[in-house]
mmCIF file of C-alpha atoms in Angstrom:
data_model
loop_
_atom_site.group_PDB
_atom_site.id
_atom_site.type_symbol
_atom_site.label_atom_id
_atom_site.label_comp_id
_atom_site.label_asym_id
_atom_site.label_seq_id
_atom_site.Cartn_x
_atom_site.Cartn_y
_atom_site.Cartn_z
ATOM 1 C CA MET A 1 -43.000 -10.886 -111.112
ATOM 2 C CA ASN A 2 -40.169 -10.154 -108.332
ATOM 3 C CA SER A 3 -38.664 -13.276 -108.951
ATOM 4 C CA LEU A 4 -38.748 -12.888 -112.641
ATOM 5 C CA VAL A 5 -36.427 -10.495 -111.842
ATOM 6 C CA ARG A 6 -34.233 -12.087 -109.524
ATOM 7 C CA ILE A 7 -33.917 -14.896 -111.641
ATOM 8 C CA PHE A 8 -33.074 -12.554 -114.597
ATOM 9 C CA ALA A 9 -30.334 -10.427 -112.459
ATOM 10 C CA TRP A 10 -28.903 -14.333 -111.587
ATOM 11 C CA THR A 11 -28.687 -15.110 -115.038
ATOM 12 C CA LEU A 12 -27.003 -11.840 -116.059
ATOM 13 C CA PHE A 13 -24.437 -11.940 -113.459
ATOM 14 C CA LEU A 14 -23.588 -15.305 -114.303
ATOM 15 C CA ALA A 15 -23.255 -14.521 -117.786
ATOM 16 C CA ILE A 16 -20.408 -11.671 -116.639
ATOM 17 C CA CYS A 17 -18.867 -13.960 -114.155
ATOM 18 C CA LEU A 18 -18.732 -16.391 -117.177
ATOM 19 C CA ALA A 19 -17.467 -13.143 -119.582
ATOM 20 C CA GLN A 20 -14.404 -12.330 -116.795
ATOM 21 C CA GLY A 21 -12.041 -15.037 -118.904
ATOM 22 C CA ALA A 22 -12.884 -14.189 -121.930
ATOM 23 C CA PRO A 23 -10.544 -12.822 -124.952
ATOM 24 C CA SER A 24 -11.296 -9.084 -126.527
ATOM 25 C CA TRP A 25 -13.909 -8.776 -129.074
ATOM 26 C CA SER A 26 -12.085 -7.627 -131.214
ATOM 27 C CA ALA A 27 -9.020 -10.022 -130.900
ATOM 28 C CA GLU A 28 -9.648 -13.376 -132.925
ATOM 29 C CA PRO A 29 -9.062 -16.189 -130.675
ATOM 30 C CA GLU A 30 -5.861 -18.404 -131.359
ATOM 31 C CA PRO A 31 -5.692 -22.299 -131.661
ATOM 32 C CA ALA A 32 -3.919 -24.018 -129.691
ATOM 33 C CA SER A 33 -1.054 -27.011 -129.849
ATOM 34 C CA CYS A 34 -2.632 -28.603 -127.121
ATOM 35 C CA CYS A 35 -5.812 -29.672 -129.303
ATOM 36 C CA ALA A 36 -3.155 -31.969 -131.241
ATOM 37 C CA LYS A 37 -4.203 -35.825 -131.385
ATOM 38 C CA PRO A 38 -3.208 -37.281 -128.093
ATOM 39 C CA SER A 39 -0.476 -39.710 -128.147
ATOM 40 C CA SER A 40 -0.382 -43.390 -126.984
ATOM 41 C CA ASP A 41 0.386 -42.511 -123.533
ATOM 42 C CA ALA A 42 -2.202 -40.257 -122.966
ATOM 43 C CA ASN A 43 -4.501 -42.584 -124.460
ATOM 44 C CA ARG A 44 -3.779 -45.124 -122.103
ATOM 45 C CA GLU A 45 -3.788 -42.675 -118.924
ATOM 46 C CA PHE A 46 -7.131 -41.485 -120.139
ATOM 47 C CA GLN A 47 -8.507 -45.432 -120.560
ATOM 48 C CA ALA A 48 -7.008 -45.659 -116.894
ATOM 49 C CA ASP A 49 -9.077 -43.285 -115.177
ATOM 50 C CA THR A 50 -10.291 -44.563 -112.375
ATOM 51 C CA PHE A 51 -13.652 -43.508 -110.504
ATOM 52 C CA SER A 52 -11.802 -42.201 -107.383
ATOM 53 C CA ARG A 53 -9.554 -40.251 -110.049
ATOM 54 C CA PHE A 54 -12.055 -39.202 -111.775
ATOM 55 C CA PHE A 55 -13.907 -37.525 -108.766
ATOM 56 C CA THR A 56 -10.966 -36.250 -107.676
ATOM 57 C CA LYS A 57 -9.919 -34.550 -111.238
ATOM 58 C CA LEU A 58 -13.424 -32.965 -111.348
ATOM 59 C CA PHE A 59 -13.302 -29.898 -111.971
ATOM 60 C CA ASP A 60 -9.615 -29.591 -112.895
ATOM 61 C CA GLY A 61 -9.785 -28.923 -115.756
ATOM 62 C CA SER A 62 -5.742 -29.196 -116.955
ATOM 63 C CA ASP A 63 -6.492 -32.704 -119.304
ATOM 64 C CA TYR A 64 -8.397 -31.011 -121.235
ATOM 65 C CA PRO A 65 -8.437 -27.719 -124.355
ATOM 66 C CA ALA A 66 -10.279 -24.886 -123.320
ATOM 67 C CA ARG A 67 -12.973 -24.872 -126.316
ATOM 68 C CA TRP A 68 -12.329 -21.065 -127.478
ATOM 69 C CA TYR A 69 -8.747 -22.075 -127.948
ATOM 70 C CA CYS A 70 -9.357 -25.241 -129.835
ATOM 71 C CA GLY A 71 -9.631 -25.188 -133.168
ATOM 72 C CA ASN A 72 -10.243 -21.549 -134.979
ATOM 73 C CA TRP A 73 -13.070 -20.134 -133.247
ATOM 74 C CA THR A 74 -14.860 -16.869 -134.885
ATOM 75 C CA LEU A 75 -15.338 -14.770 -132.246
ATOM 76 C CA GLU A 76 -19.461 -14.615 -133.521
ATOM 77 C CA THR A 77 -19.573 -18.036 -133.819
ATOM 78 C CA GLY A 78 -18.221 -18.612 -130.356
ATOM 79 C CA TRP A 79 -20.602 -16.177 -128.733
ATOM 80 C CA LEU A 80 -23.163 -17.573 -130.649
ATOM 81 C CA HIS A 81 -22.873 -20.804 -128.675
ATOM 82 C CA VAL A 82 -22.267 -19.382 -125.322
ATOM 83 C CA ILE A 83 -24.724 -16.054 -124.777
ATOM 84 C CA SER A 84 -27.202 -18.762 -126.117
ATOM 85 C CA ASP A 85 -26.127 -21.789 -123.401
ATOM 86 C CA ILE A 86 -26.238 -18.820 -121.400
ATOM 87 C CA ALA A 87 -29.771 -17.747 -122.350
ATOM 88 C CA ILE A 88 -31.034 -21.173 -122.574
ATOM 89 C CA PHE A 89 -30.461 -21.943 -118.732
ATOM 90 C CA GLY A 90 -32.275 -18.799 -117.829
ATOM 91 C CA ALA A 91 -34.962 -19.983 -119.867
ATOM 92 C CA TYR A 92 -35.063 -23.639 -118.131
ATOM 93 C CA PHE A 93 -33.869 -22.250 -115.076
ATOM 94 C CA THR A 94 -37.534 -20.051 -115.086
ATOM 95 C CA ILE A 95 -39.707 -23.026 -116.230
ATOM 96 C CA PRO A 96 -39.125 -25.331 -113.431
ATOM 97 C CA VAL A 97 -39.496 -22.303 -110.286
ATOM 98 C CA VAL A 98 -42.804 -21.558 -112.124
ATOM 99 C CA LEU A 99 -44.045 -25.266 -112.560
ATOM 100 C CA LEU A 100 -43.585 -25.297 -108.292
ATOM 101 C CA CYS A 101 -44.377 -21.727 -107.872
ATOM 102 C CA PHE A 102 -47.634 -23.264 -109.514
ATOM 103 C CA LEU A 103 -47.842 -26.158 -107.024
ATOM 104 C CA ARG A 104 -47.616 -24.801 -103.950
ATOM 105 C CA GLN A 105 -50.170 -22.097 -105.578
ATOM 106 C CA ARG A 106 -52.876 -26.160 -106.202
ATOM 107 C CA PRO A 107 -51.643 -28.588 -103.473
ATOM 108 C CA ASP A 108 -54.774 -30.431 -105.172
ATOM 109 C CA ILE A 109 -54.159 -31.168 -108.853
ATOM 110 C CA PRO A 110 -53.637 -34.672 -109.931
ATOM 111 C CA PHE A 111 -50.493 -36.461 -109.894
ATOM 112 C CA PRO A 112 -47.545 -33.562 -108.017
ATOM 113 C CA LYS A 113 -44.760 -35.681 -108.141
ATOM 114 C CA ILE A 114 -44.493 -35.982 -112.254
ATOM 115 C CA ILE A 115 -44.189 -31.813 -111.554
ATOM 116 C CA TRP A 116 -41.535 -32.311 -109.760
ATOM 117 C CA LEU A 117 -39.913 -34.874 -112.169
ATOM 118 C CA PHE A 118 -40.287 -32.187 -114.792
ATOM 119 C CA ALA A 119 -39.240 -29.378 -112.836
ATOM 120 C CA ALA A 120 -36.142 -31.204 -112.143
ATOM 121 C CA PHE A 121 -34.942 -32.324 -115.759
ATOM 122 C CA ILE A 122 -35.542 -29.102 -117.225
ATOM 123 C CA PHE A 123 -33.232 -27.788 -114.556
ATOM 124 C CA ALA A 124 -30.860 -30.570 -115.498
ATOM 125 C CA CYS A 125 -30.894 -29.509 -119.171
ATOM 126 C CA GLY A 126 -30.950 -26.161 -118.346
ATOM 127 C CA PHE A 127 -27.374 -26.527 -115.876
ATOM 128 C CA GLY A 128 -25.654 -27.975 -118.316
ATOM 129 C CA HIS A 129 -26.460 -25.640 -120.973
ATOM 130 C CA LEU A 130 -24.714 -23.590 -118.497
ATOM 131 C CA VAL A 131 -21.371 -25.865 -117.817
ATOM 132 C CA GLU A 132 -21.052 -26.047 -121.712
ATOM 133 C CA ALA A 133 -20.776 -22.041 -122.025
ATOM 134 C CA GLY A 134 -18.578 -22.376 -119.200
ATOM 135 C CA ILE A 135 -16.111 -25.041 -121.430
ATOM 136 C CA SER A 136 -15.766 -22.695 -123.606
ATOM 137 C CA TRP A 137 -12.530 -21.032 -120.882
ATOM 138 C CA TRP A 138 -12.732 -23.595 -118.149
ATOM 139 C CA PRO A 139 -12.647 -27.243 -120.279
ATOM 140 C CA VAL A 140 -14.123 -29.438 -116.952
ATOM 141 C CA TYR A 141 -15.118 -32.221 -119.211
ATOM 142 C CA ARG A 142 -15.725 -34.578 -116.322
ATOM 143 C CA PHE A 143 -18.430 -32.519 -114.229
ATOM 144 C CA SER A 144 -19.636 -31.836 -118.069
ATOM 145 C CA GLY A 145 -20.220 -35.838 -118.030
ATOM 146 C CA LEU A 146 -21.218 -36.153 -114.392
ATOM 147 C CA ILE A 147 -24.604 -33.550 -115.368
ATOM 148 C CA LYS A 148 -25.504 -34.959 -118.607
ATOM 149 C CA ALA A 149 -25.225 -39.134 -116.642
ATOM 150 C CA LEU A 150 -27.248 -37.579 -114.210
ATOM 151 C CA THR A 151 -29.217 -35.446 -116.571
ATOM 152 C CA ALA A 152 -30.107 -38.548 -118.264
ATOM 153 C CA ALA A 153 -31.432 -40.317 -115.576
ATOM 154 C CA ILE A 154 -33.780 -37.628 -114.837
ATOM 155 C CA SER A 155 -35.191 -38.322 -118.527
ATOM 156 C CA TRP A 156 -35.221 -41.837 -118.435
ATOM 157 C CA ALA A 157 -37.423 -42.083 -114.853
ATOM 158 C CA THR A 158 -40.147 -38.567 -116.149
ATOM 159 C CA VAL A 159 -40.673 -41.262 -119.156
ATOM 160 C CA LEU A 160 -41.149 -43.827 -117.738
ATOM 161 C CA VAL A 161 -43.269 -42.566 -114.474
ATOM 162 C CA LEU A 162 -45.052 -41.088 -117.850
ATOM 163 C CA ILE A 163 -46.112 -44.480 -119.521
ATOM 164 C CA ARG A 164 -47.210 -45.568 -116.163
ATOM 165 C CA LEU A 165 -49.656 -42.708 -115.072
ATOM 166 C CA THR A 166 -50.911 -42.743 -118.647
ATOM 167 C CA PRO A 167 -53.560 -44.957 -117.872
ATOM 168 C CA GLU A 168 -54.387 -43.675 -115.149
ATOM 169 C CA VAL A 169 -54.376 -39.596 -115.867
ATOM 170 C CA LEU A 170 -56.791 -41.162 -119.686
ATOM 171 C CA LYS A 171 -58.902 -42.385 -116.881
ATOM 172 C CA LEU A 172 -59.590 -38.913 -115.705
ATOM 173 C CA PRO A 173 -63.155 -37.351 -117.000
ATOM 174 C CA SER A 174 -62.984 -33.817 -119.527
ATOM 175 C CA MET A 175 -63.849 -30.581 -117.917
ATOM 176 C CA ALA A 176 -67.013 -31.219 -120.351
ATOM 177 C CA ILE A 177 -68.209 -34.422 -118.588
ATOM 178 C CA LEU A 178 -66.963 -33.220 -115.220
ATOM 179 C CA GLY A 179 -69.757 -30.346 -116.142
ATOM 180 C CA GLN A 180 -72.624 -32.664 -117.473
ATOM 181 C CA GLN A 181 -72.214 -34.444 -113.838
ATOM 182 C CA LEU A 182 -72.501 -31.490 -112.106
ATOM 183 C CA GLN A 183 -75.219 -30.384 -114.363
ATOM 184 C CA ILE A 184 -77.306 -33.831 -113.265
ATOM 185 C CA ALA A 185 -76.684 -33.571 -109.561
ATOM 186 C CA ASN A 186 -77.774 -29.672 -109.505
ATOM 187 C CA HIS A 187 -81.324 -30.750 -111.312
ATOM 188 C CA ARG A 188 -81.879 -33.683 -108.802
ATOM 189 C CA LEU A 189 -80.860 -31.540 -106.199
ATOM 190 C CA ASP A 190 -83.628 -28.868 -106.698
ATOM 191 C CA GLY A 191 -85.498 -31.255 -108.035
ATOM 192 C CA ALA A 192 -85.490 -33.341 -104.384
ATOM 193 C CA LEU A 193 -85.488 -29.637 -102.597
ATOM 194 C CA GLU A 194 -88.665 -28.326 -104.240
ATOM 195 C CA ALA A 195 -90.623 -31.993 -103.737
ATOM 196 C CA GLY A 196 -89.429 -31.360 -99.952
ATOM 197 C CA CYS A 197 -90.858 -27.953 -100.035
ATOM 198 C CA SER A 198 -94.130 -29.013 -100.979
ATOM 199 C CA GLY A 199 -94.378 -32.004 -100.294
ATOM 200 C CA TYR A 200 -95.012 -33.615 -103.616
ATOM 201 C CA LEU A 201 -93.436 -36.336 -104.298
ATOM 202 C CA THR A 202 -93.646 -38.385 -107.805
ATOM 203 C CA LYS A 203 -93.205 -41.928 -105.429
ATOM 204 C CA PRO A 204 -95.276 -41.844 -101.982
ATOM 205 C CA LEU A 205 -92.147 -41.615 -99.373
ATOM 206 C CA GLY A 206 -91.928 -41.415 -96.214
ATOM 207 C CA ARG A 207 -89.801 -38.395 -93.671
ATOM 208 C CA GLU A 208 -87.229 -40.366 -93.357
ATOM 209 C CA GLU A 209 -86.322 -41.483 -97.378
ATOM 210 C CA LEU A 210 -87.448 -37.246 -98.129
ATOM 211 C CA LEU A 211 -84.907 -36.516 -96.330
ATOM 212 C CA ARG A 212 -82.178 -39.773 -97.828
ATOM 213 C CA THR A 213 -83.198 -38.367 -100.801
ATOM 214 C CA VAL A 214 -81.727 -34.771 -100.349
ATOM 215 C CA ALA A 215 -78.999 -36.447 -98.859
ATOM 216 C CA VAL A 216 -78.049 -38.307 -101.583
ATOM 217 C CA ALA A 217 -78.076 -35.362 -103.815
ATOM 218 C CA LEU A 218 -77.165 -32.711 -102.104
ATOM 219 C CA HIS A 219 -73.760 -35.084 -101.864
ATOM 220 C CA GLU A 220 -73.033 -35.856 -105.369
ATOM 221 C CA TYR A 221 -73.407 -32.180 -106.259
ATOM 222 C CA ARG A 222 -71.255 -31.114 -103.748
ATOM 223 C CA GLU A 223 -68.388 -33.794 -105.324
ATOM 224 C CA GLN A 224 -69.413 -32.977 -108.322
ATOM 225 C CA GLN A 225 -68.890 -29.730 -107.321
ATOM 226 C CA ALA A 226 -65.445 -30.306 -106.448
ATOM 227 C CA GLU A 227 -64.335 -32.512 -109.303
ATOM 228 C CA TYR A 228 -65.128 -29.757 -111.251
ATOM 229 C CA LYS A 229 -63.383 -26.827 -109.869
ATOM 230 C CA SER A 230 -60.176 -29.084 -109.779
#
């Protein structure tokens, strides 16, 4: 519960930070002339955007207009997008935290790597929404594109791992089958113990074979019980 409270507090803090440069609720955003169609020179400059220039200007928003002031946005529509993106980020940040807390409490679950992949791509999606909210005032489209590319890479990695693991997951016995196997092993153990205590066996067994039967039944019982609990 304390972790969720901290997450909510951080989400609220980020929302306040993003809103520092927002226009007032009573003022309509004014369309800016920077939204005009770029000239041919600007097109050539954009096409010549090299790898080094891309990362040098990764957080430079001077080449693009702020989304809030581009077009005929109303306050209601603008804040609908911003608040929704921030709320999605809060949820997409909380889900990976819960998944990783679950994985920490249950390290014995099968295929733990897929949990990490799910947590990574969900967080990446949420962070992309946070960046989209910030673009309303801070047009870092290069950084936004990079986050989207990373999200796409993580998402497709998750897809490939899921496809590879699906046959193995389908081989896992269901809880009903595990329960039946545990019950059978329990009956075999009870029968072996009763035979040992009473000295009566359905087949002529020696002392060593009796002990072996009890040991095998006990081993099967413990294995089925461990699988059932996991």
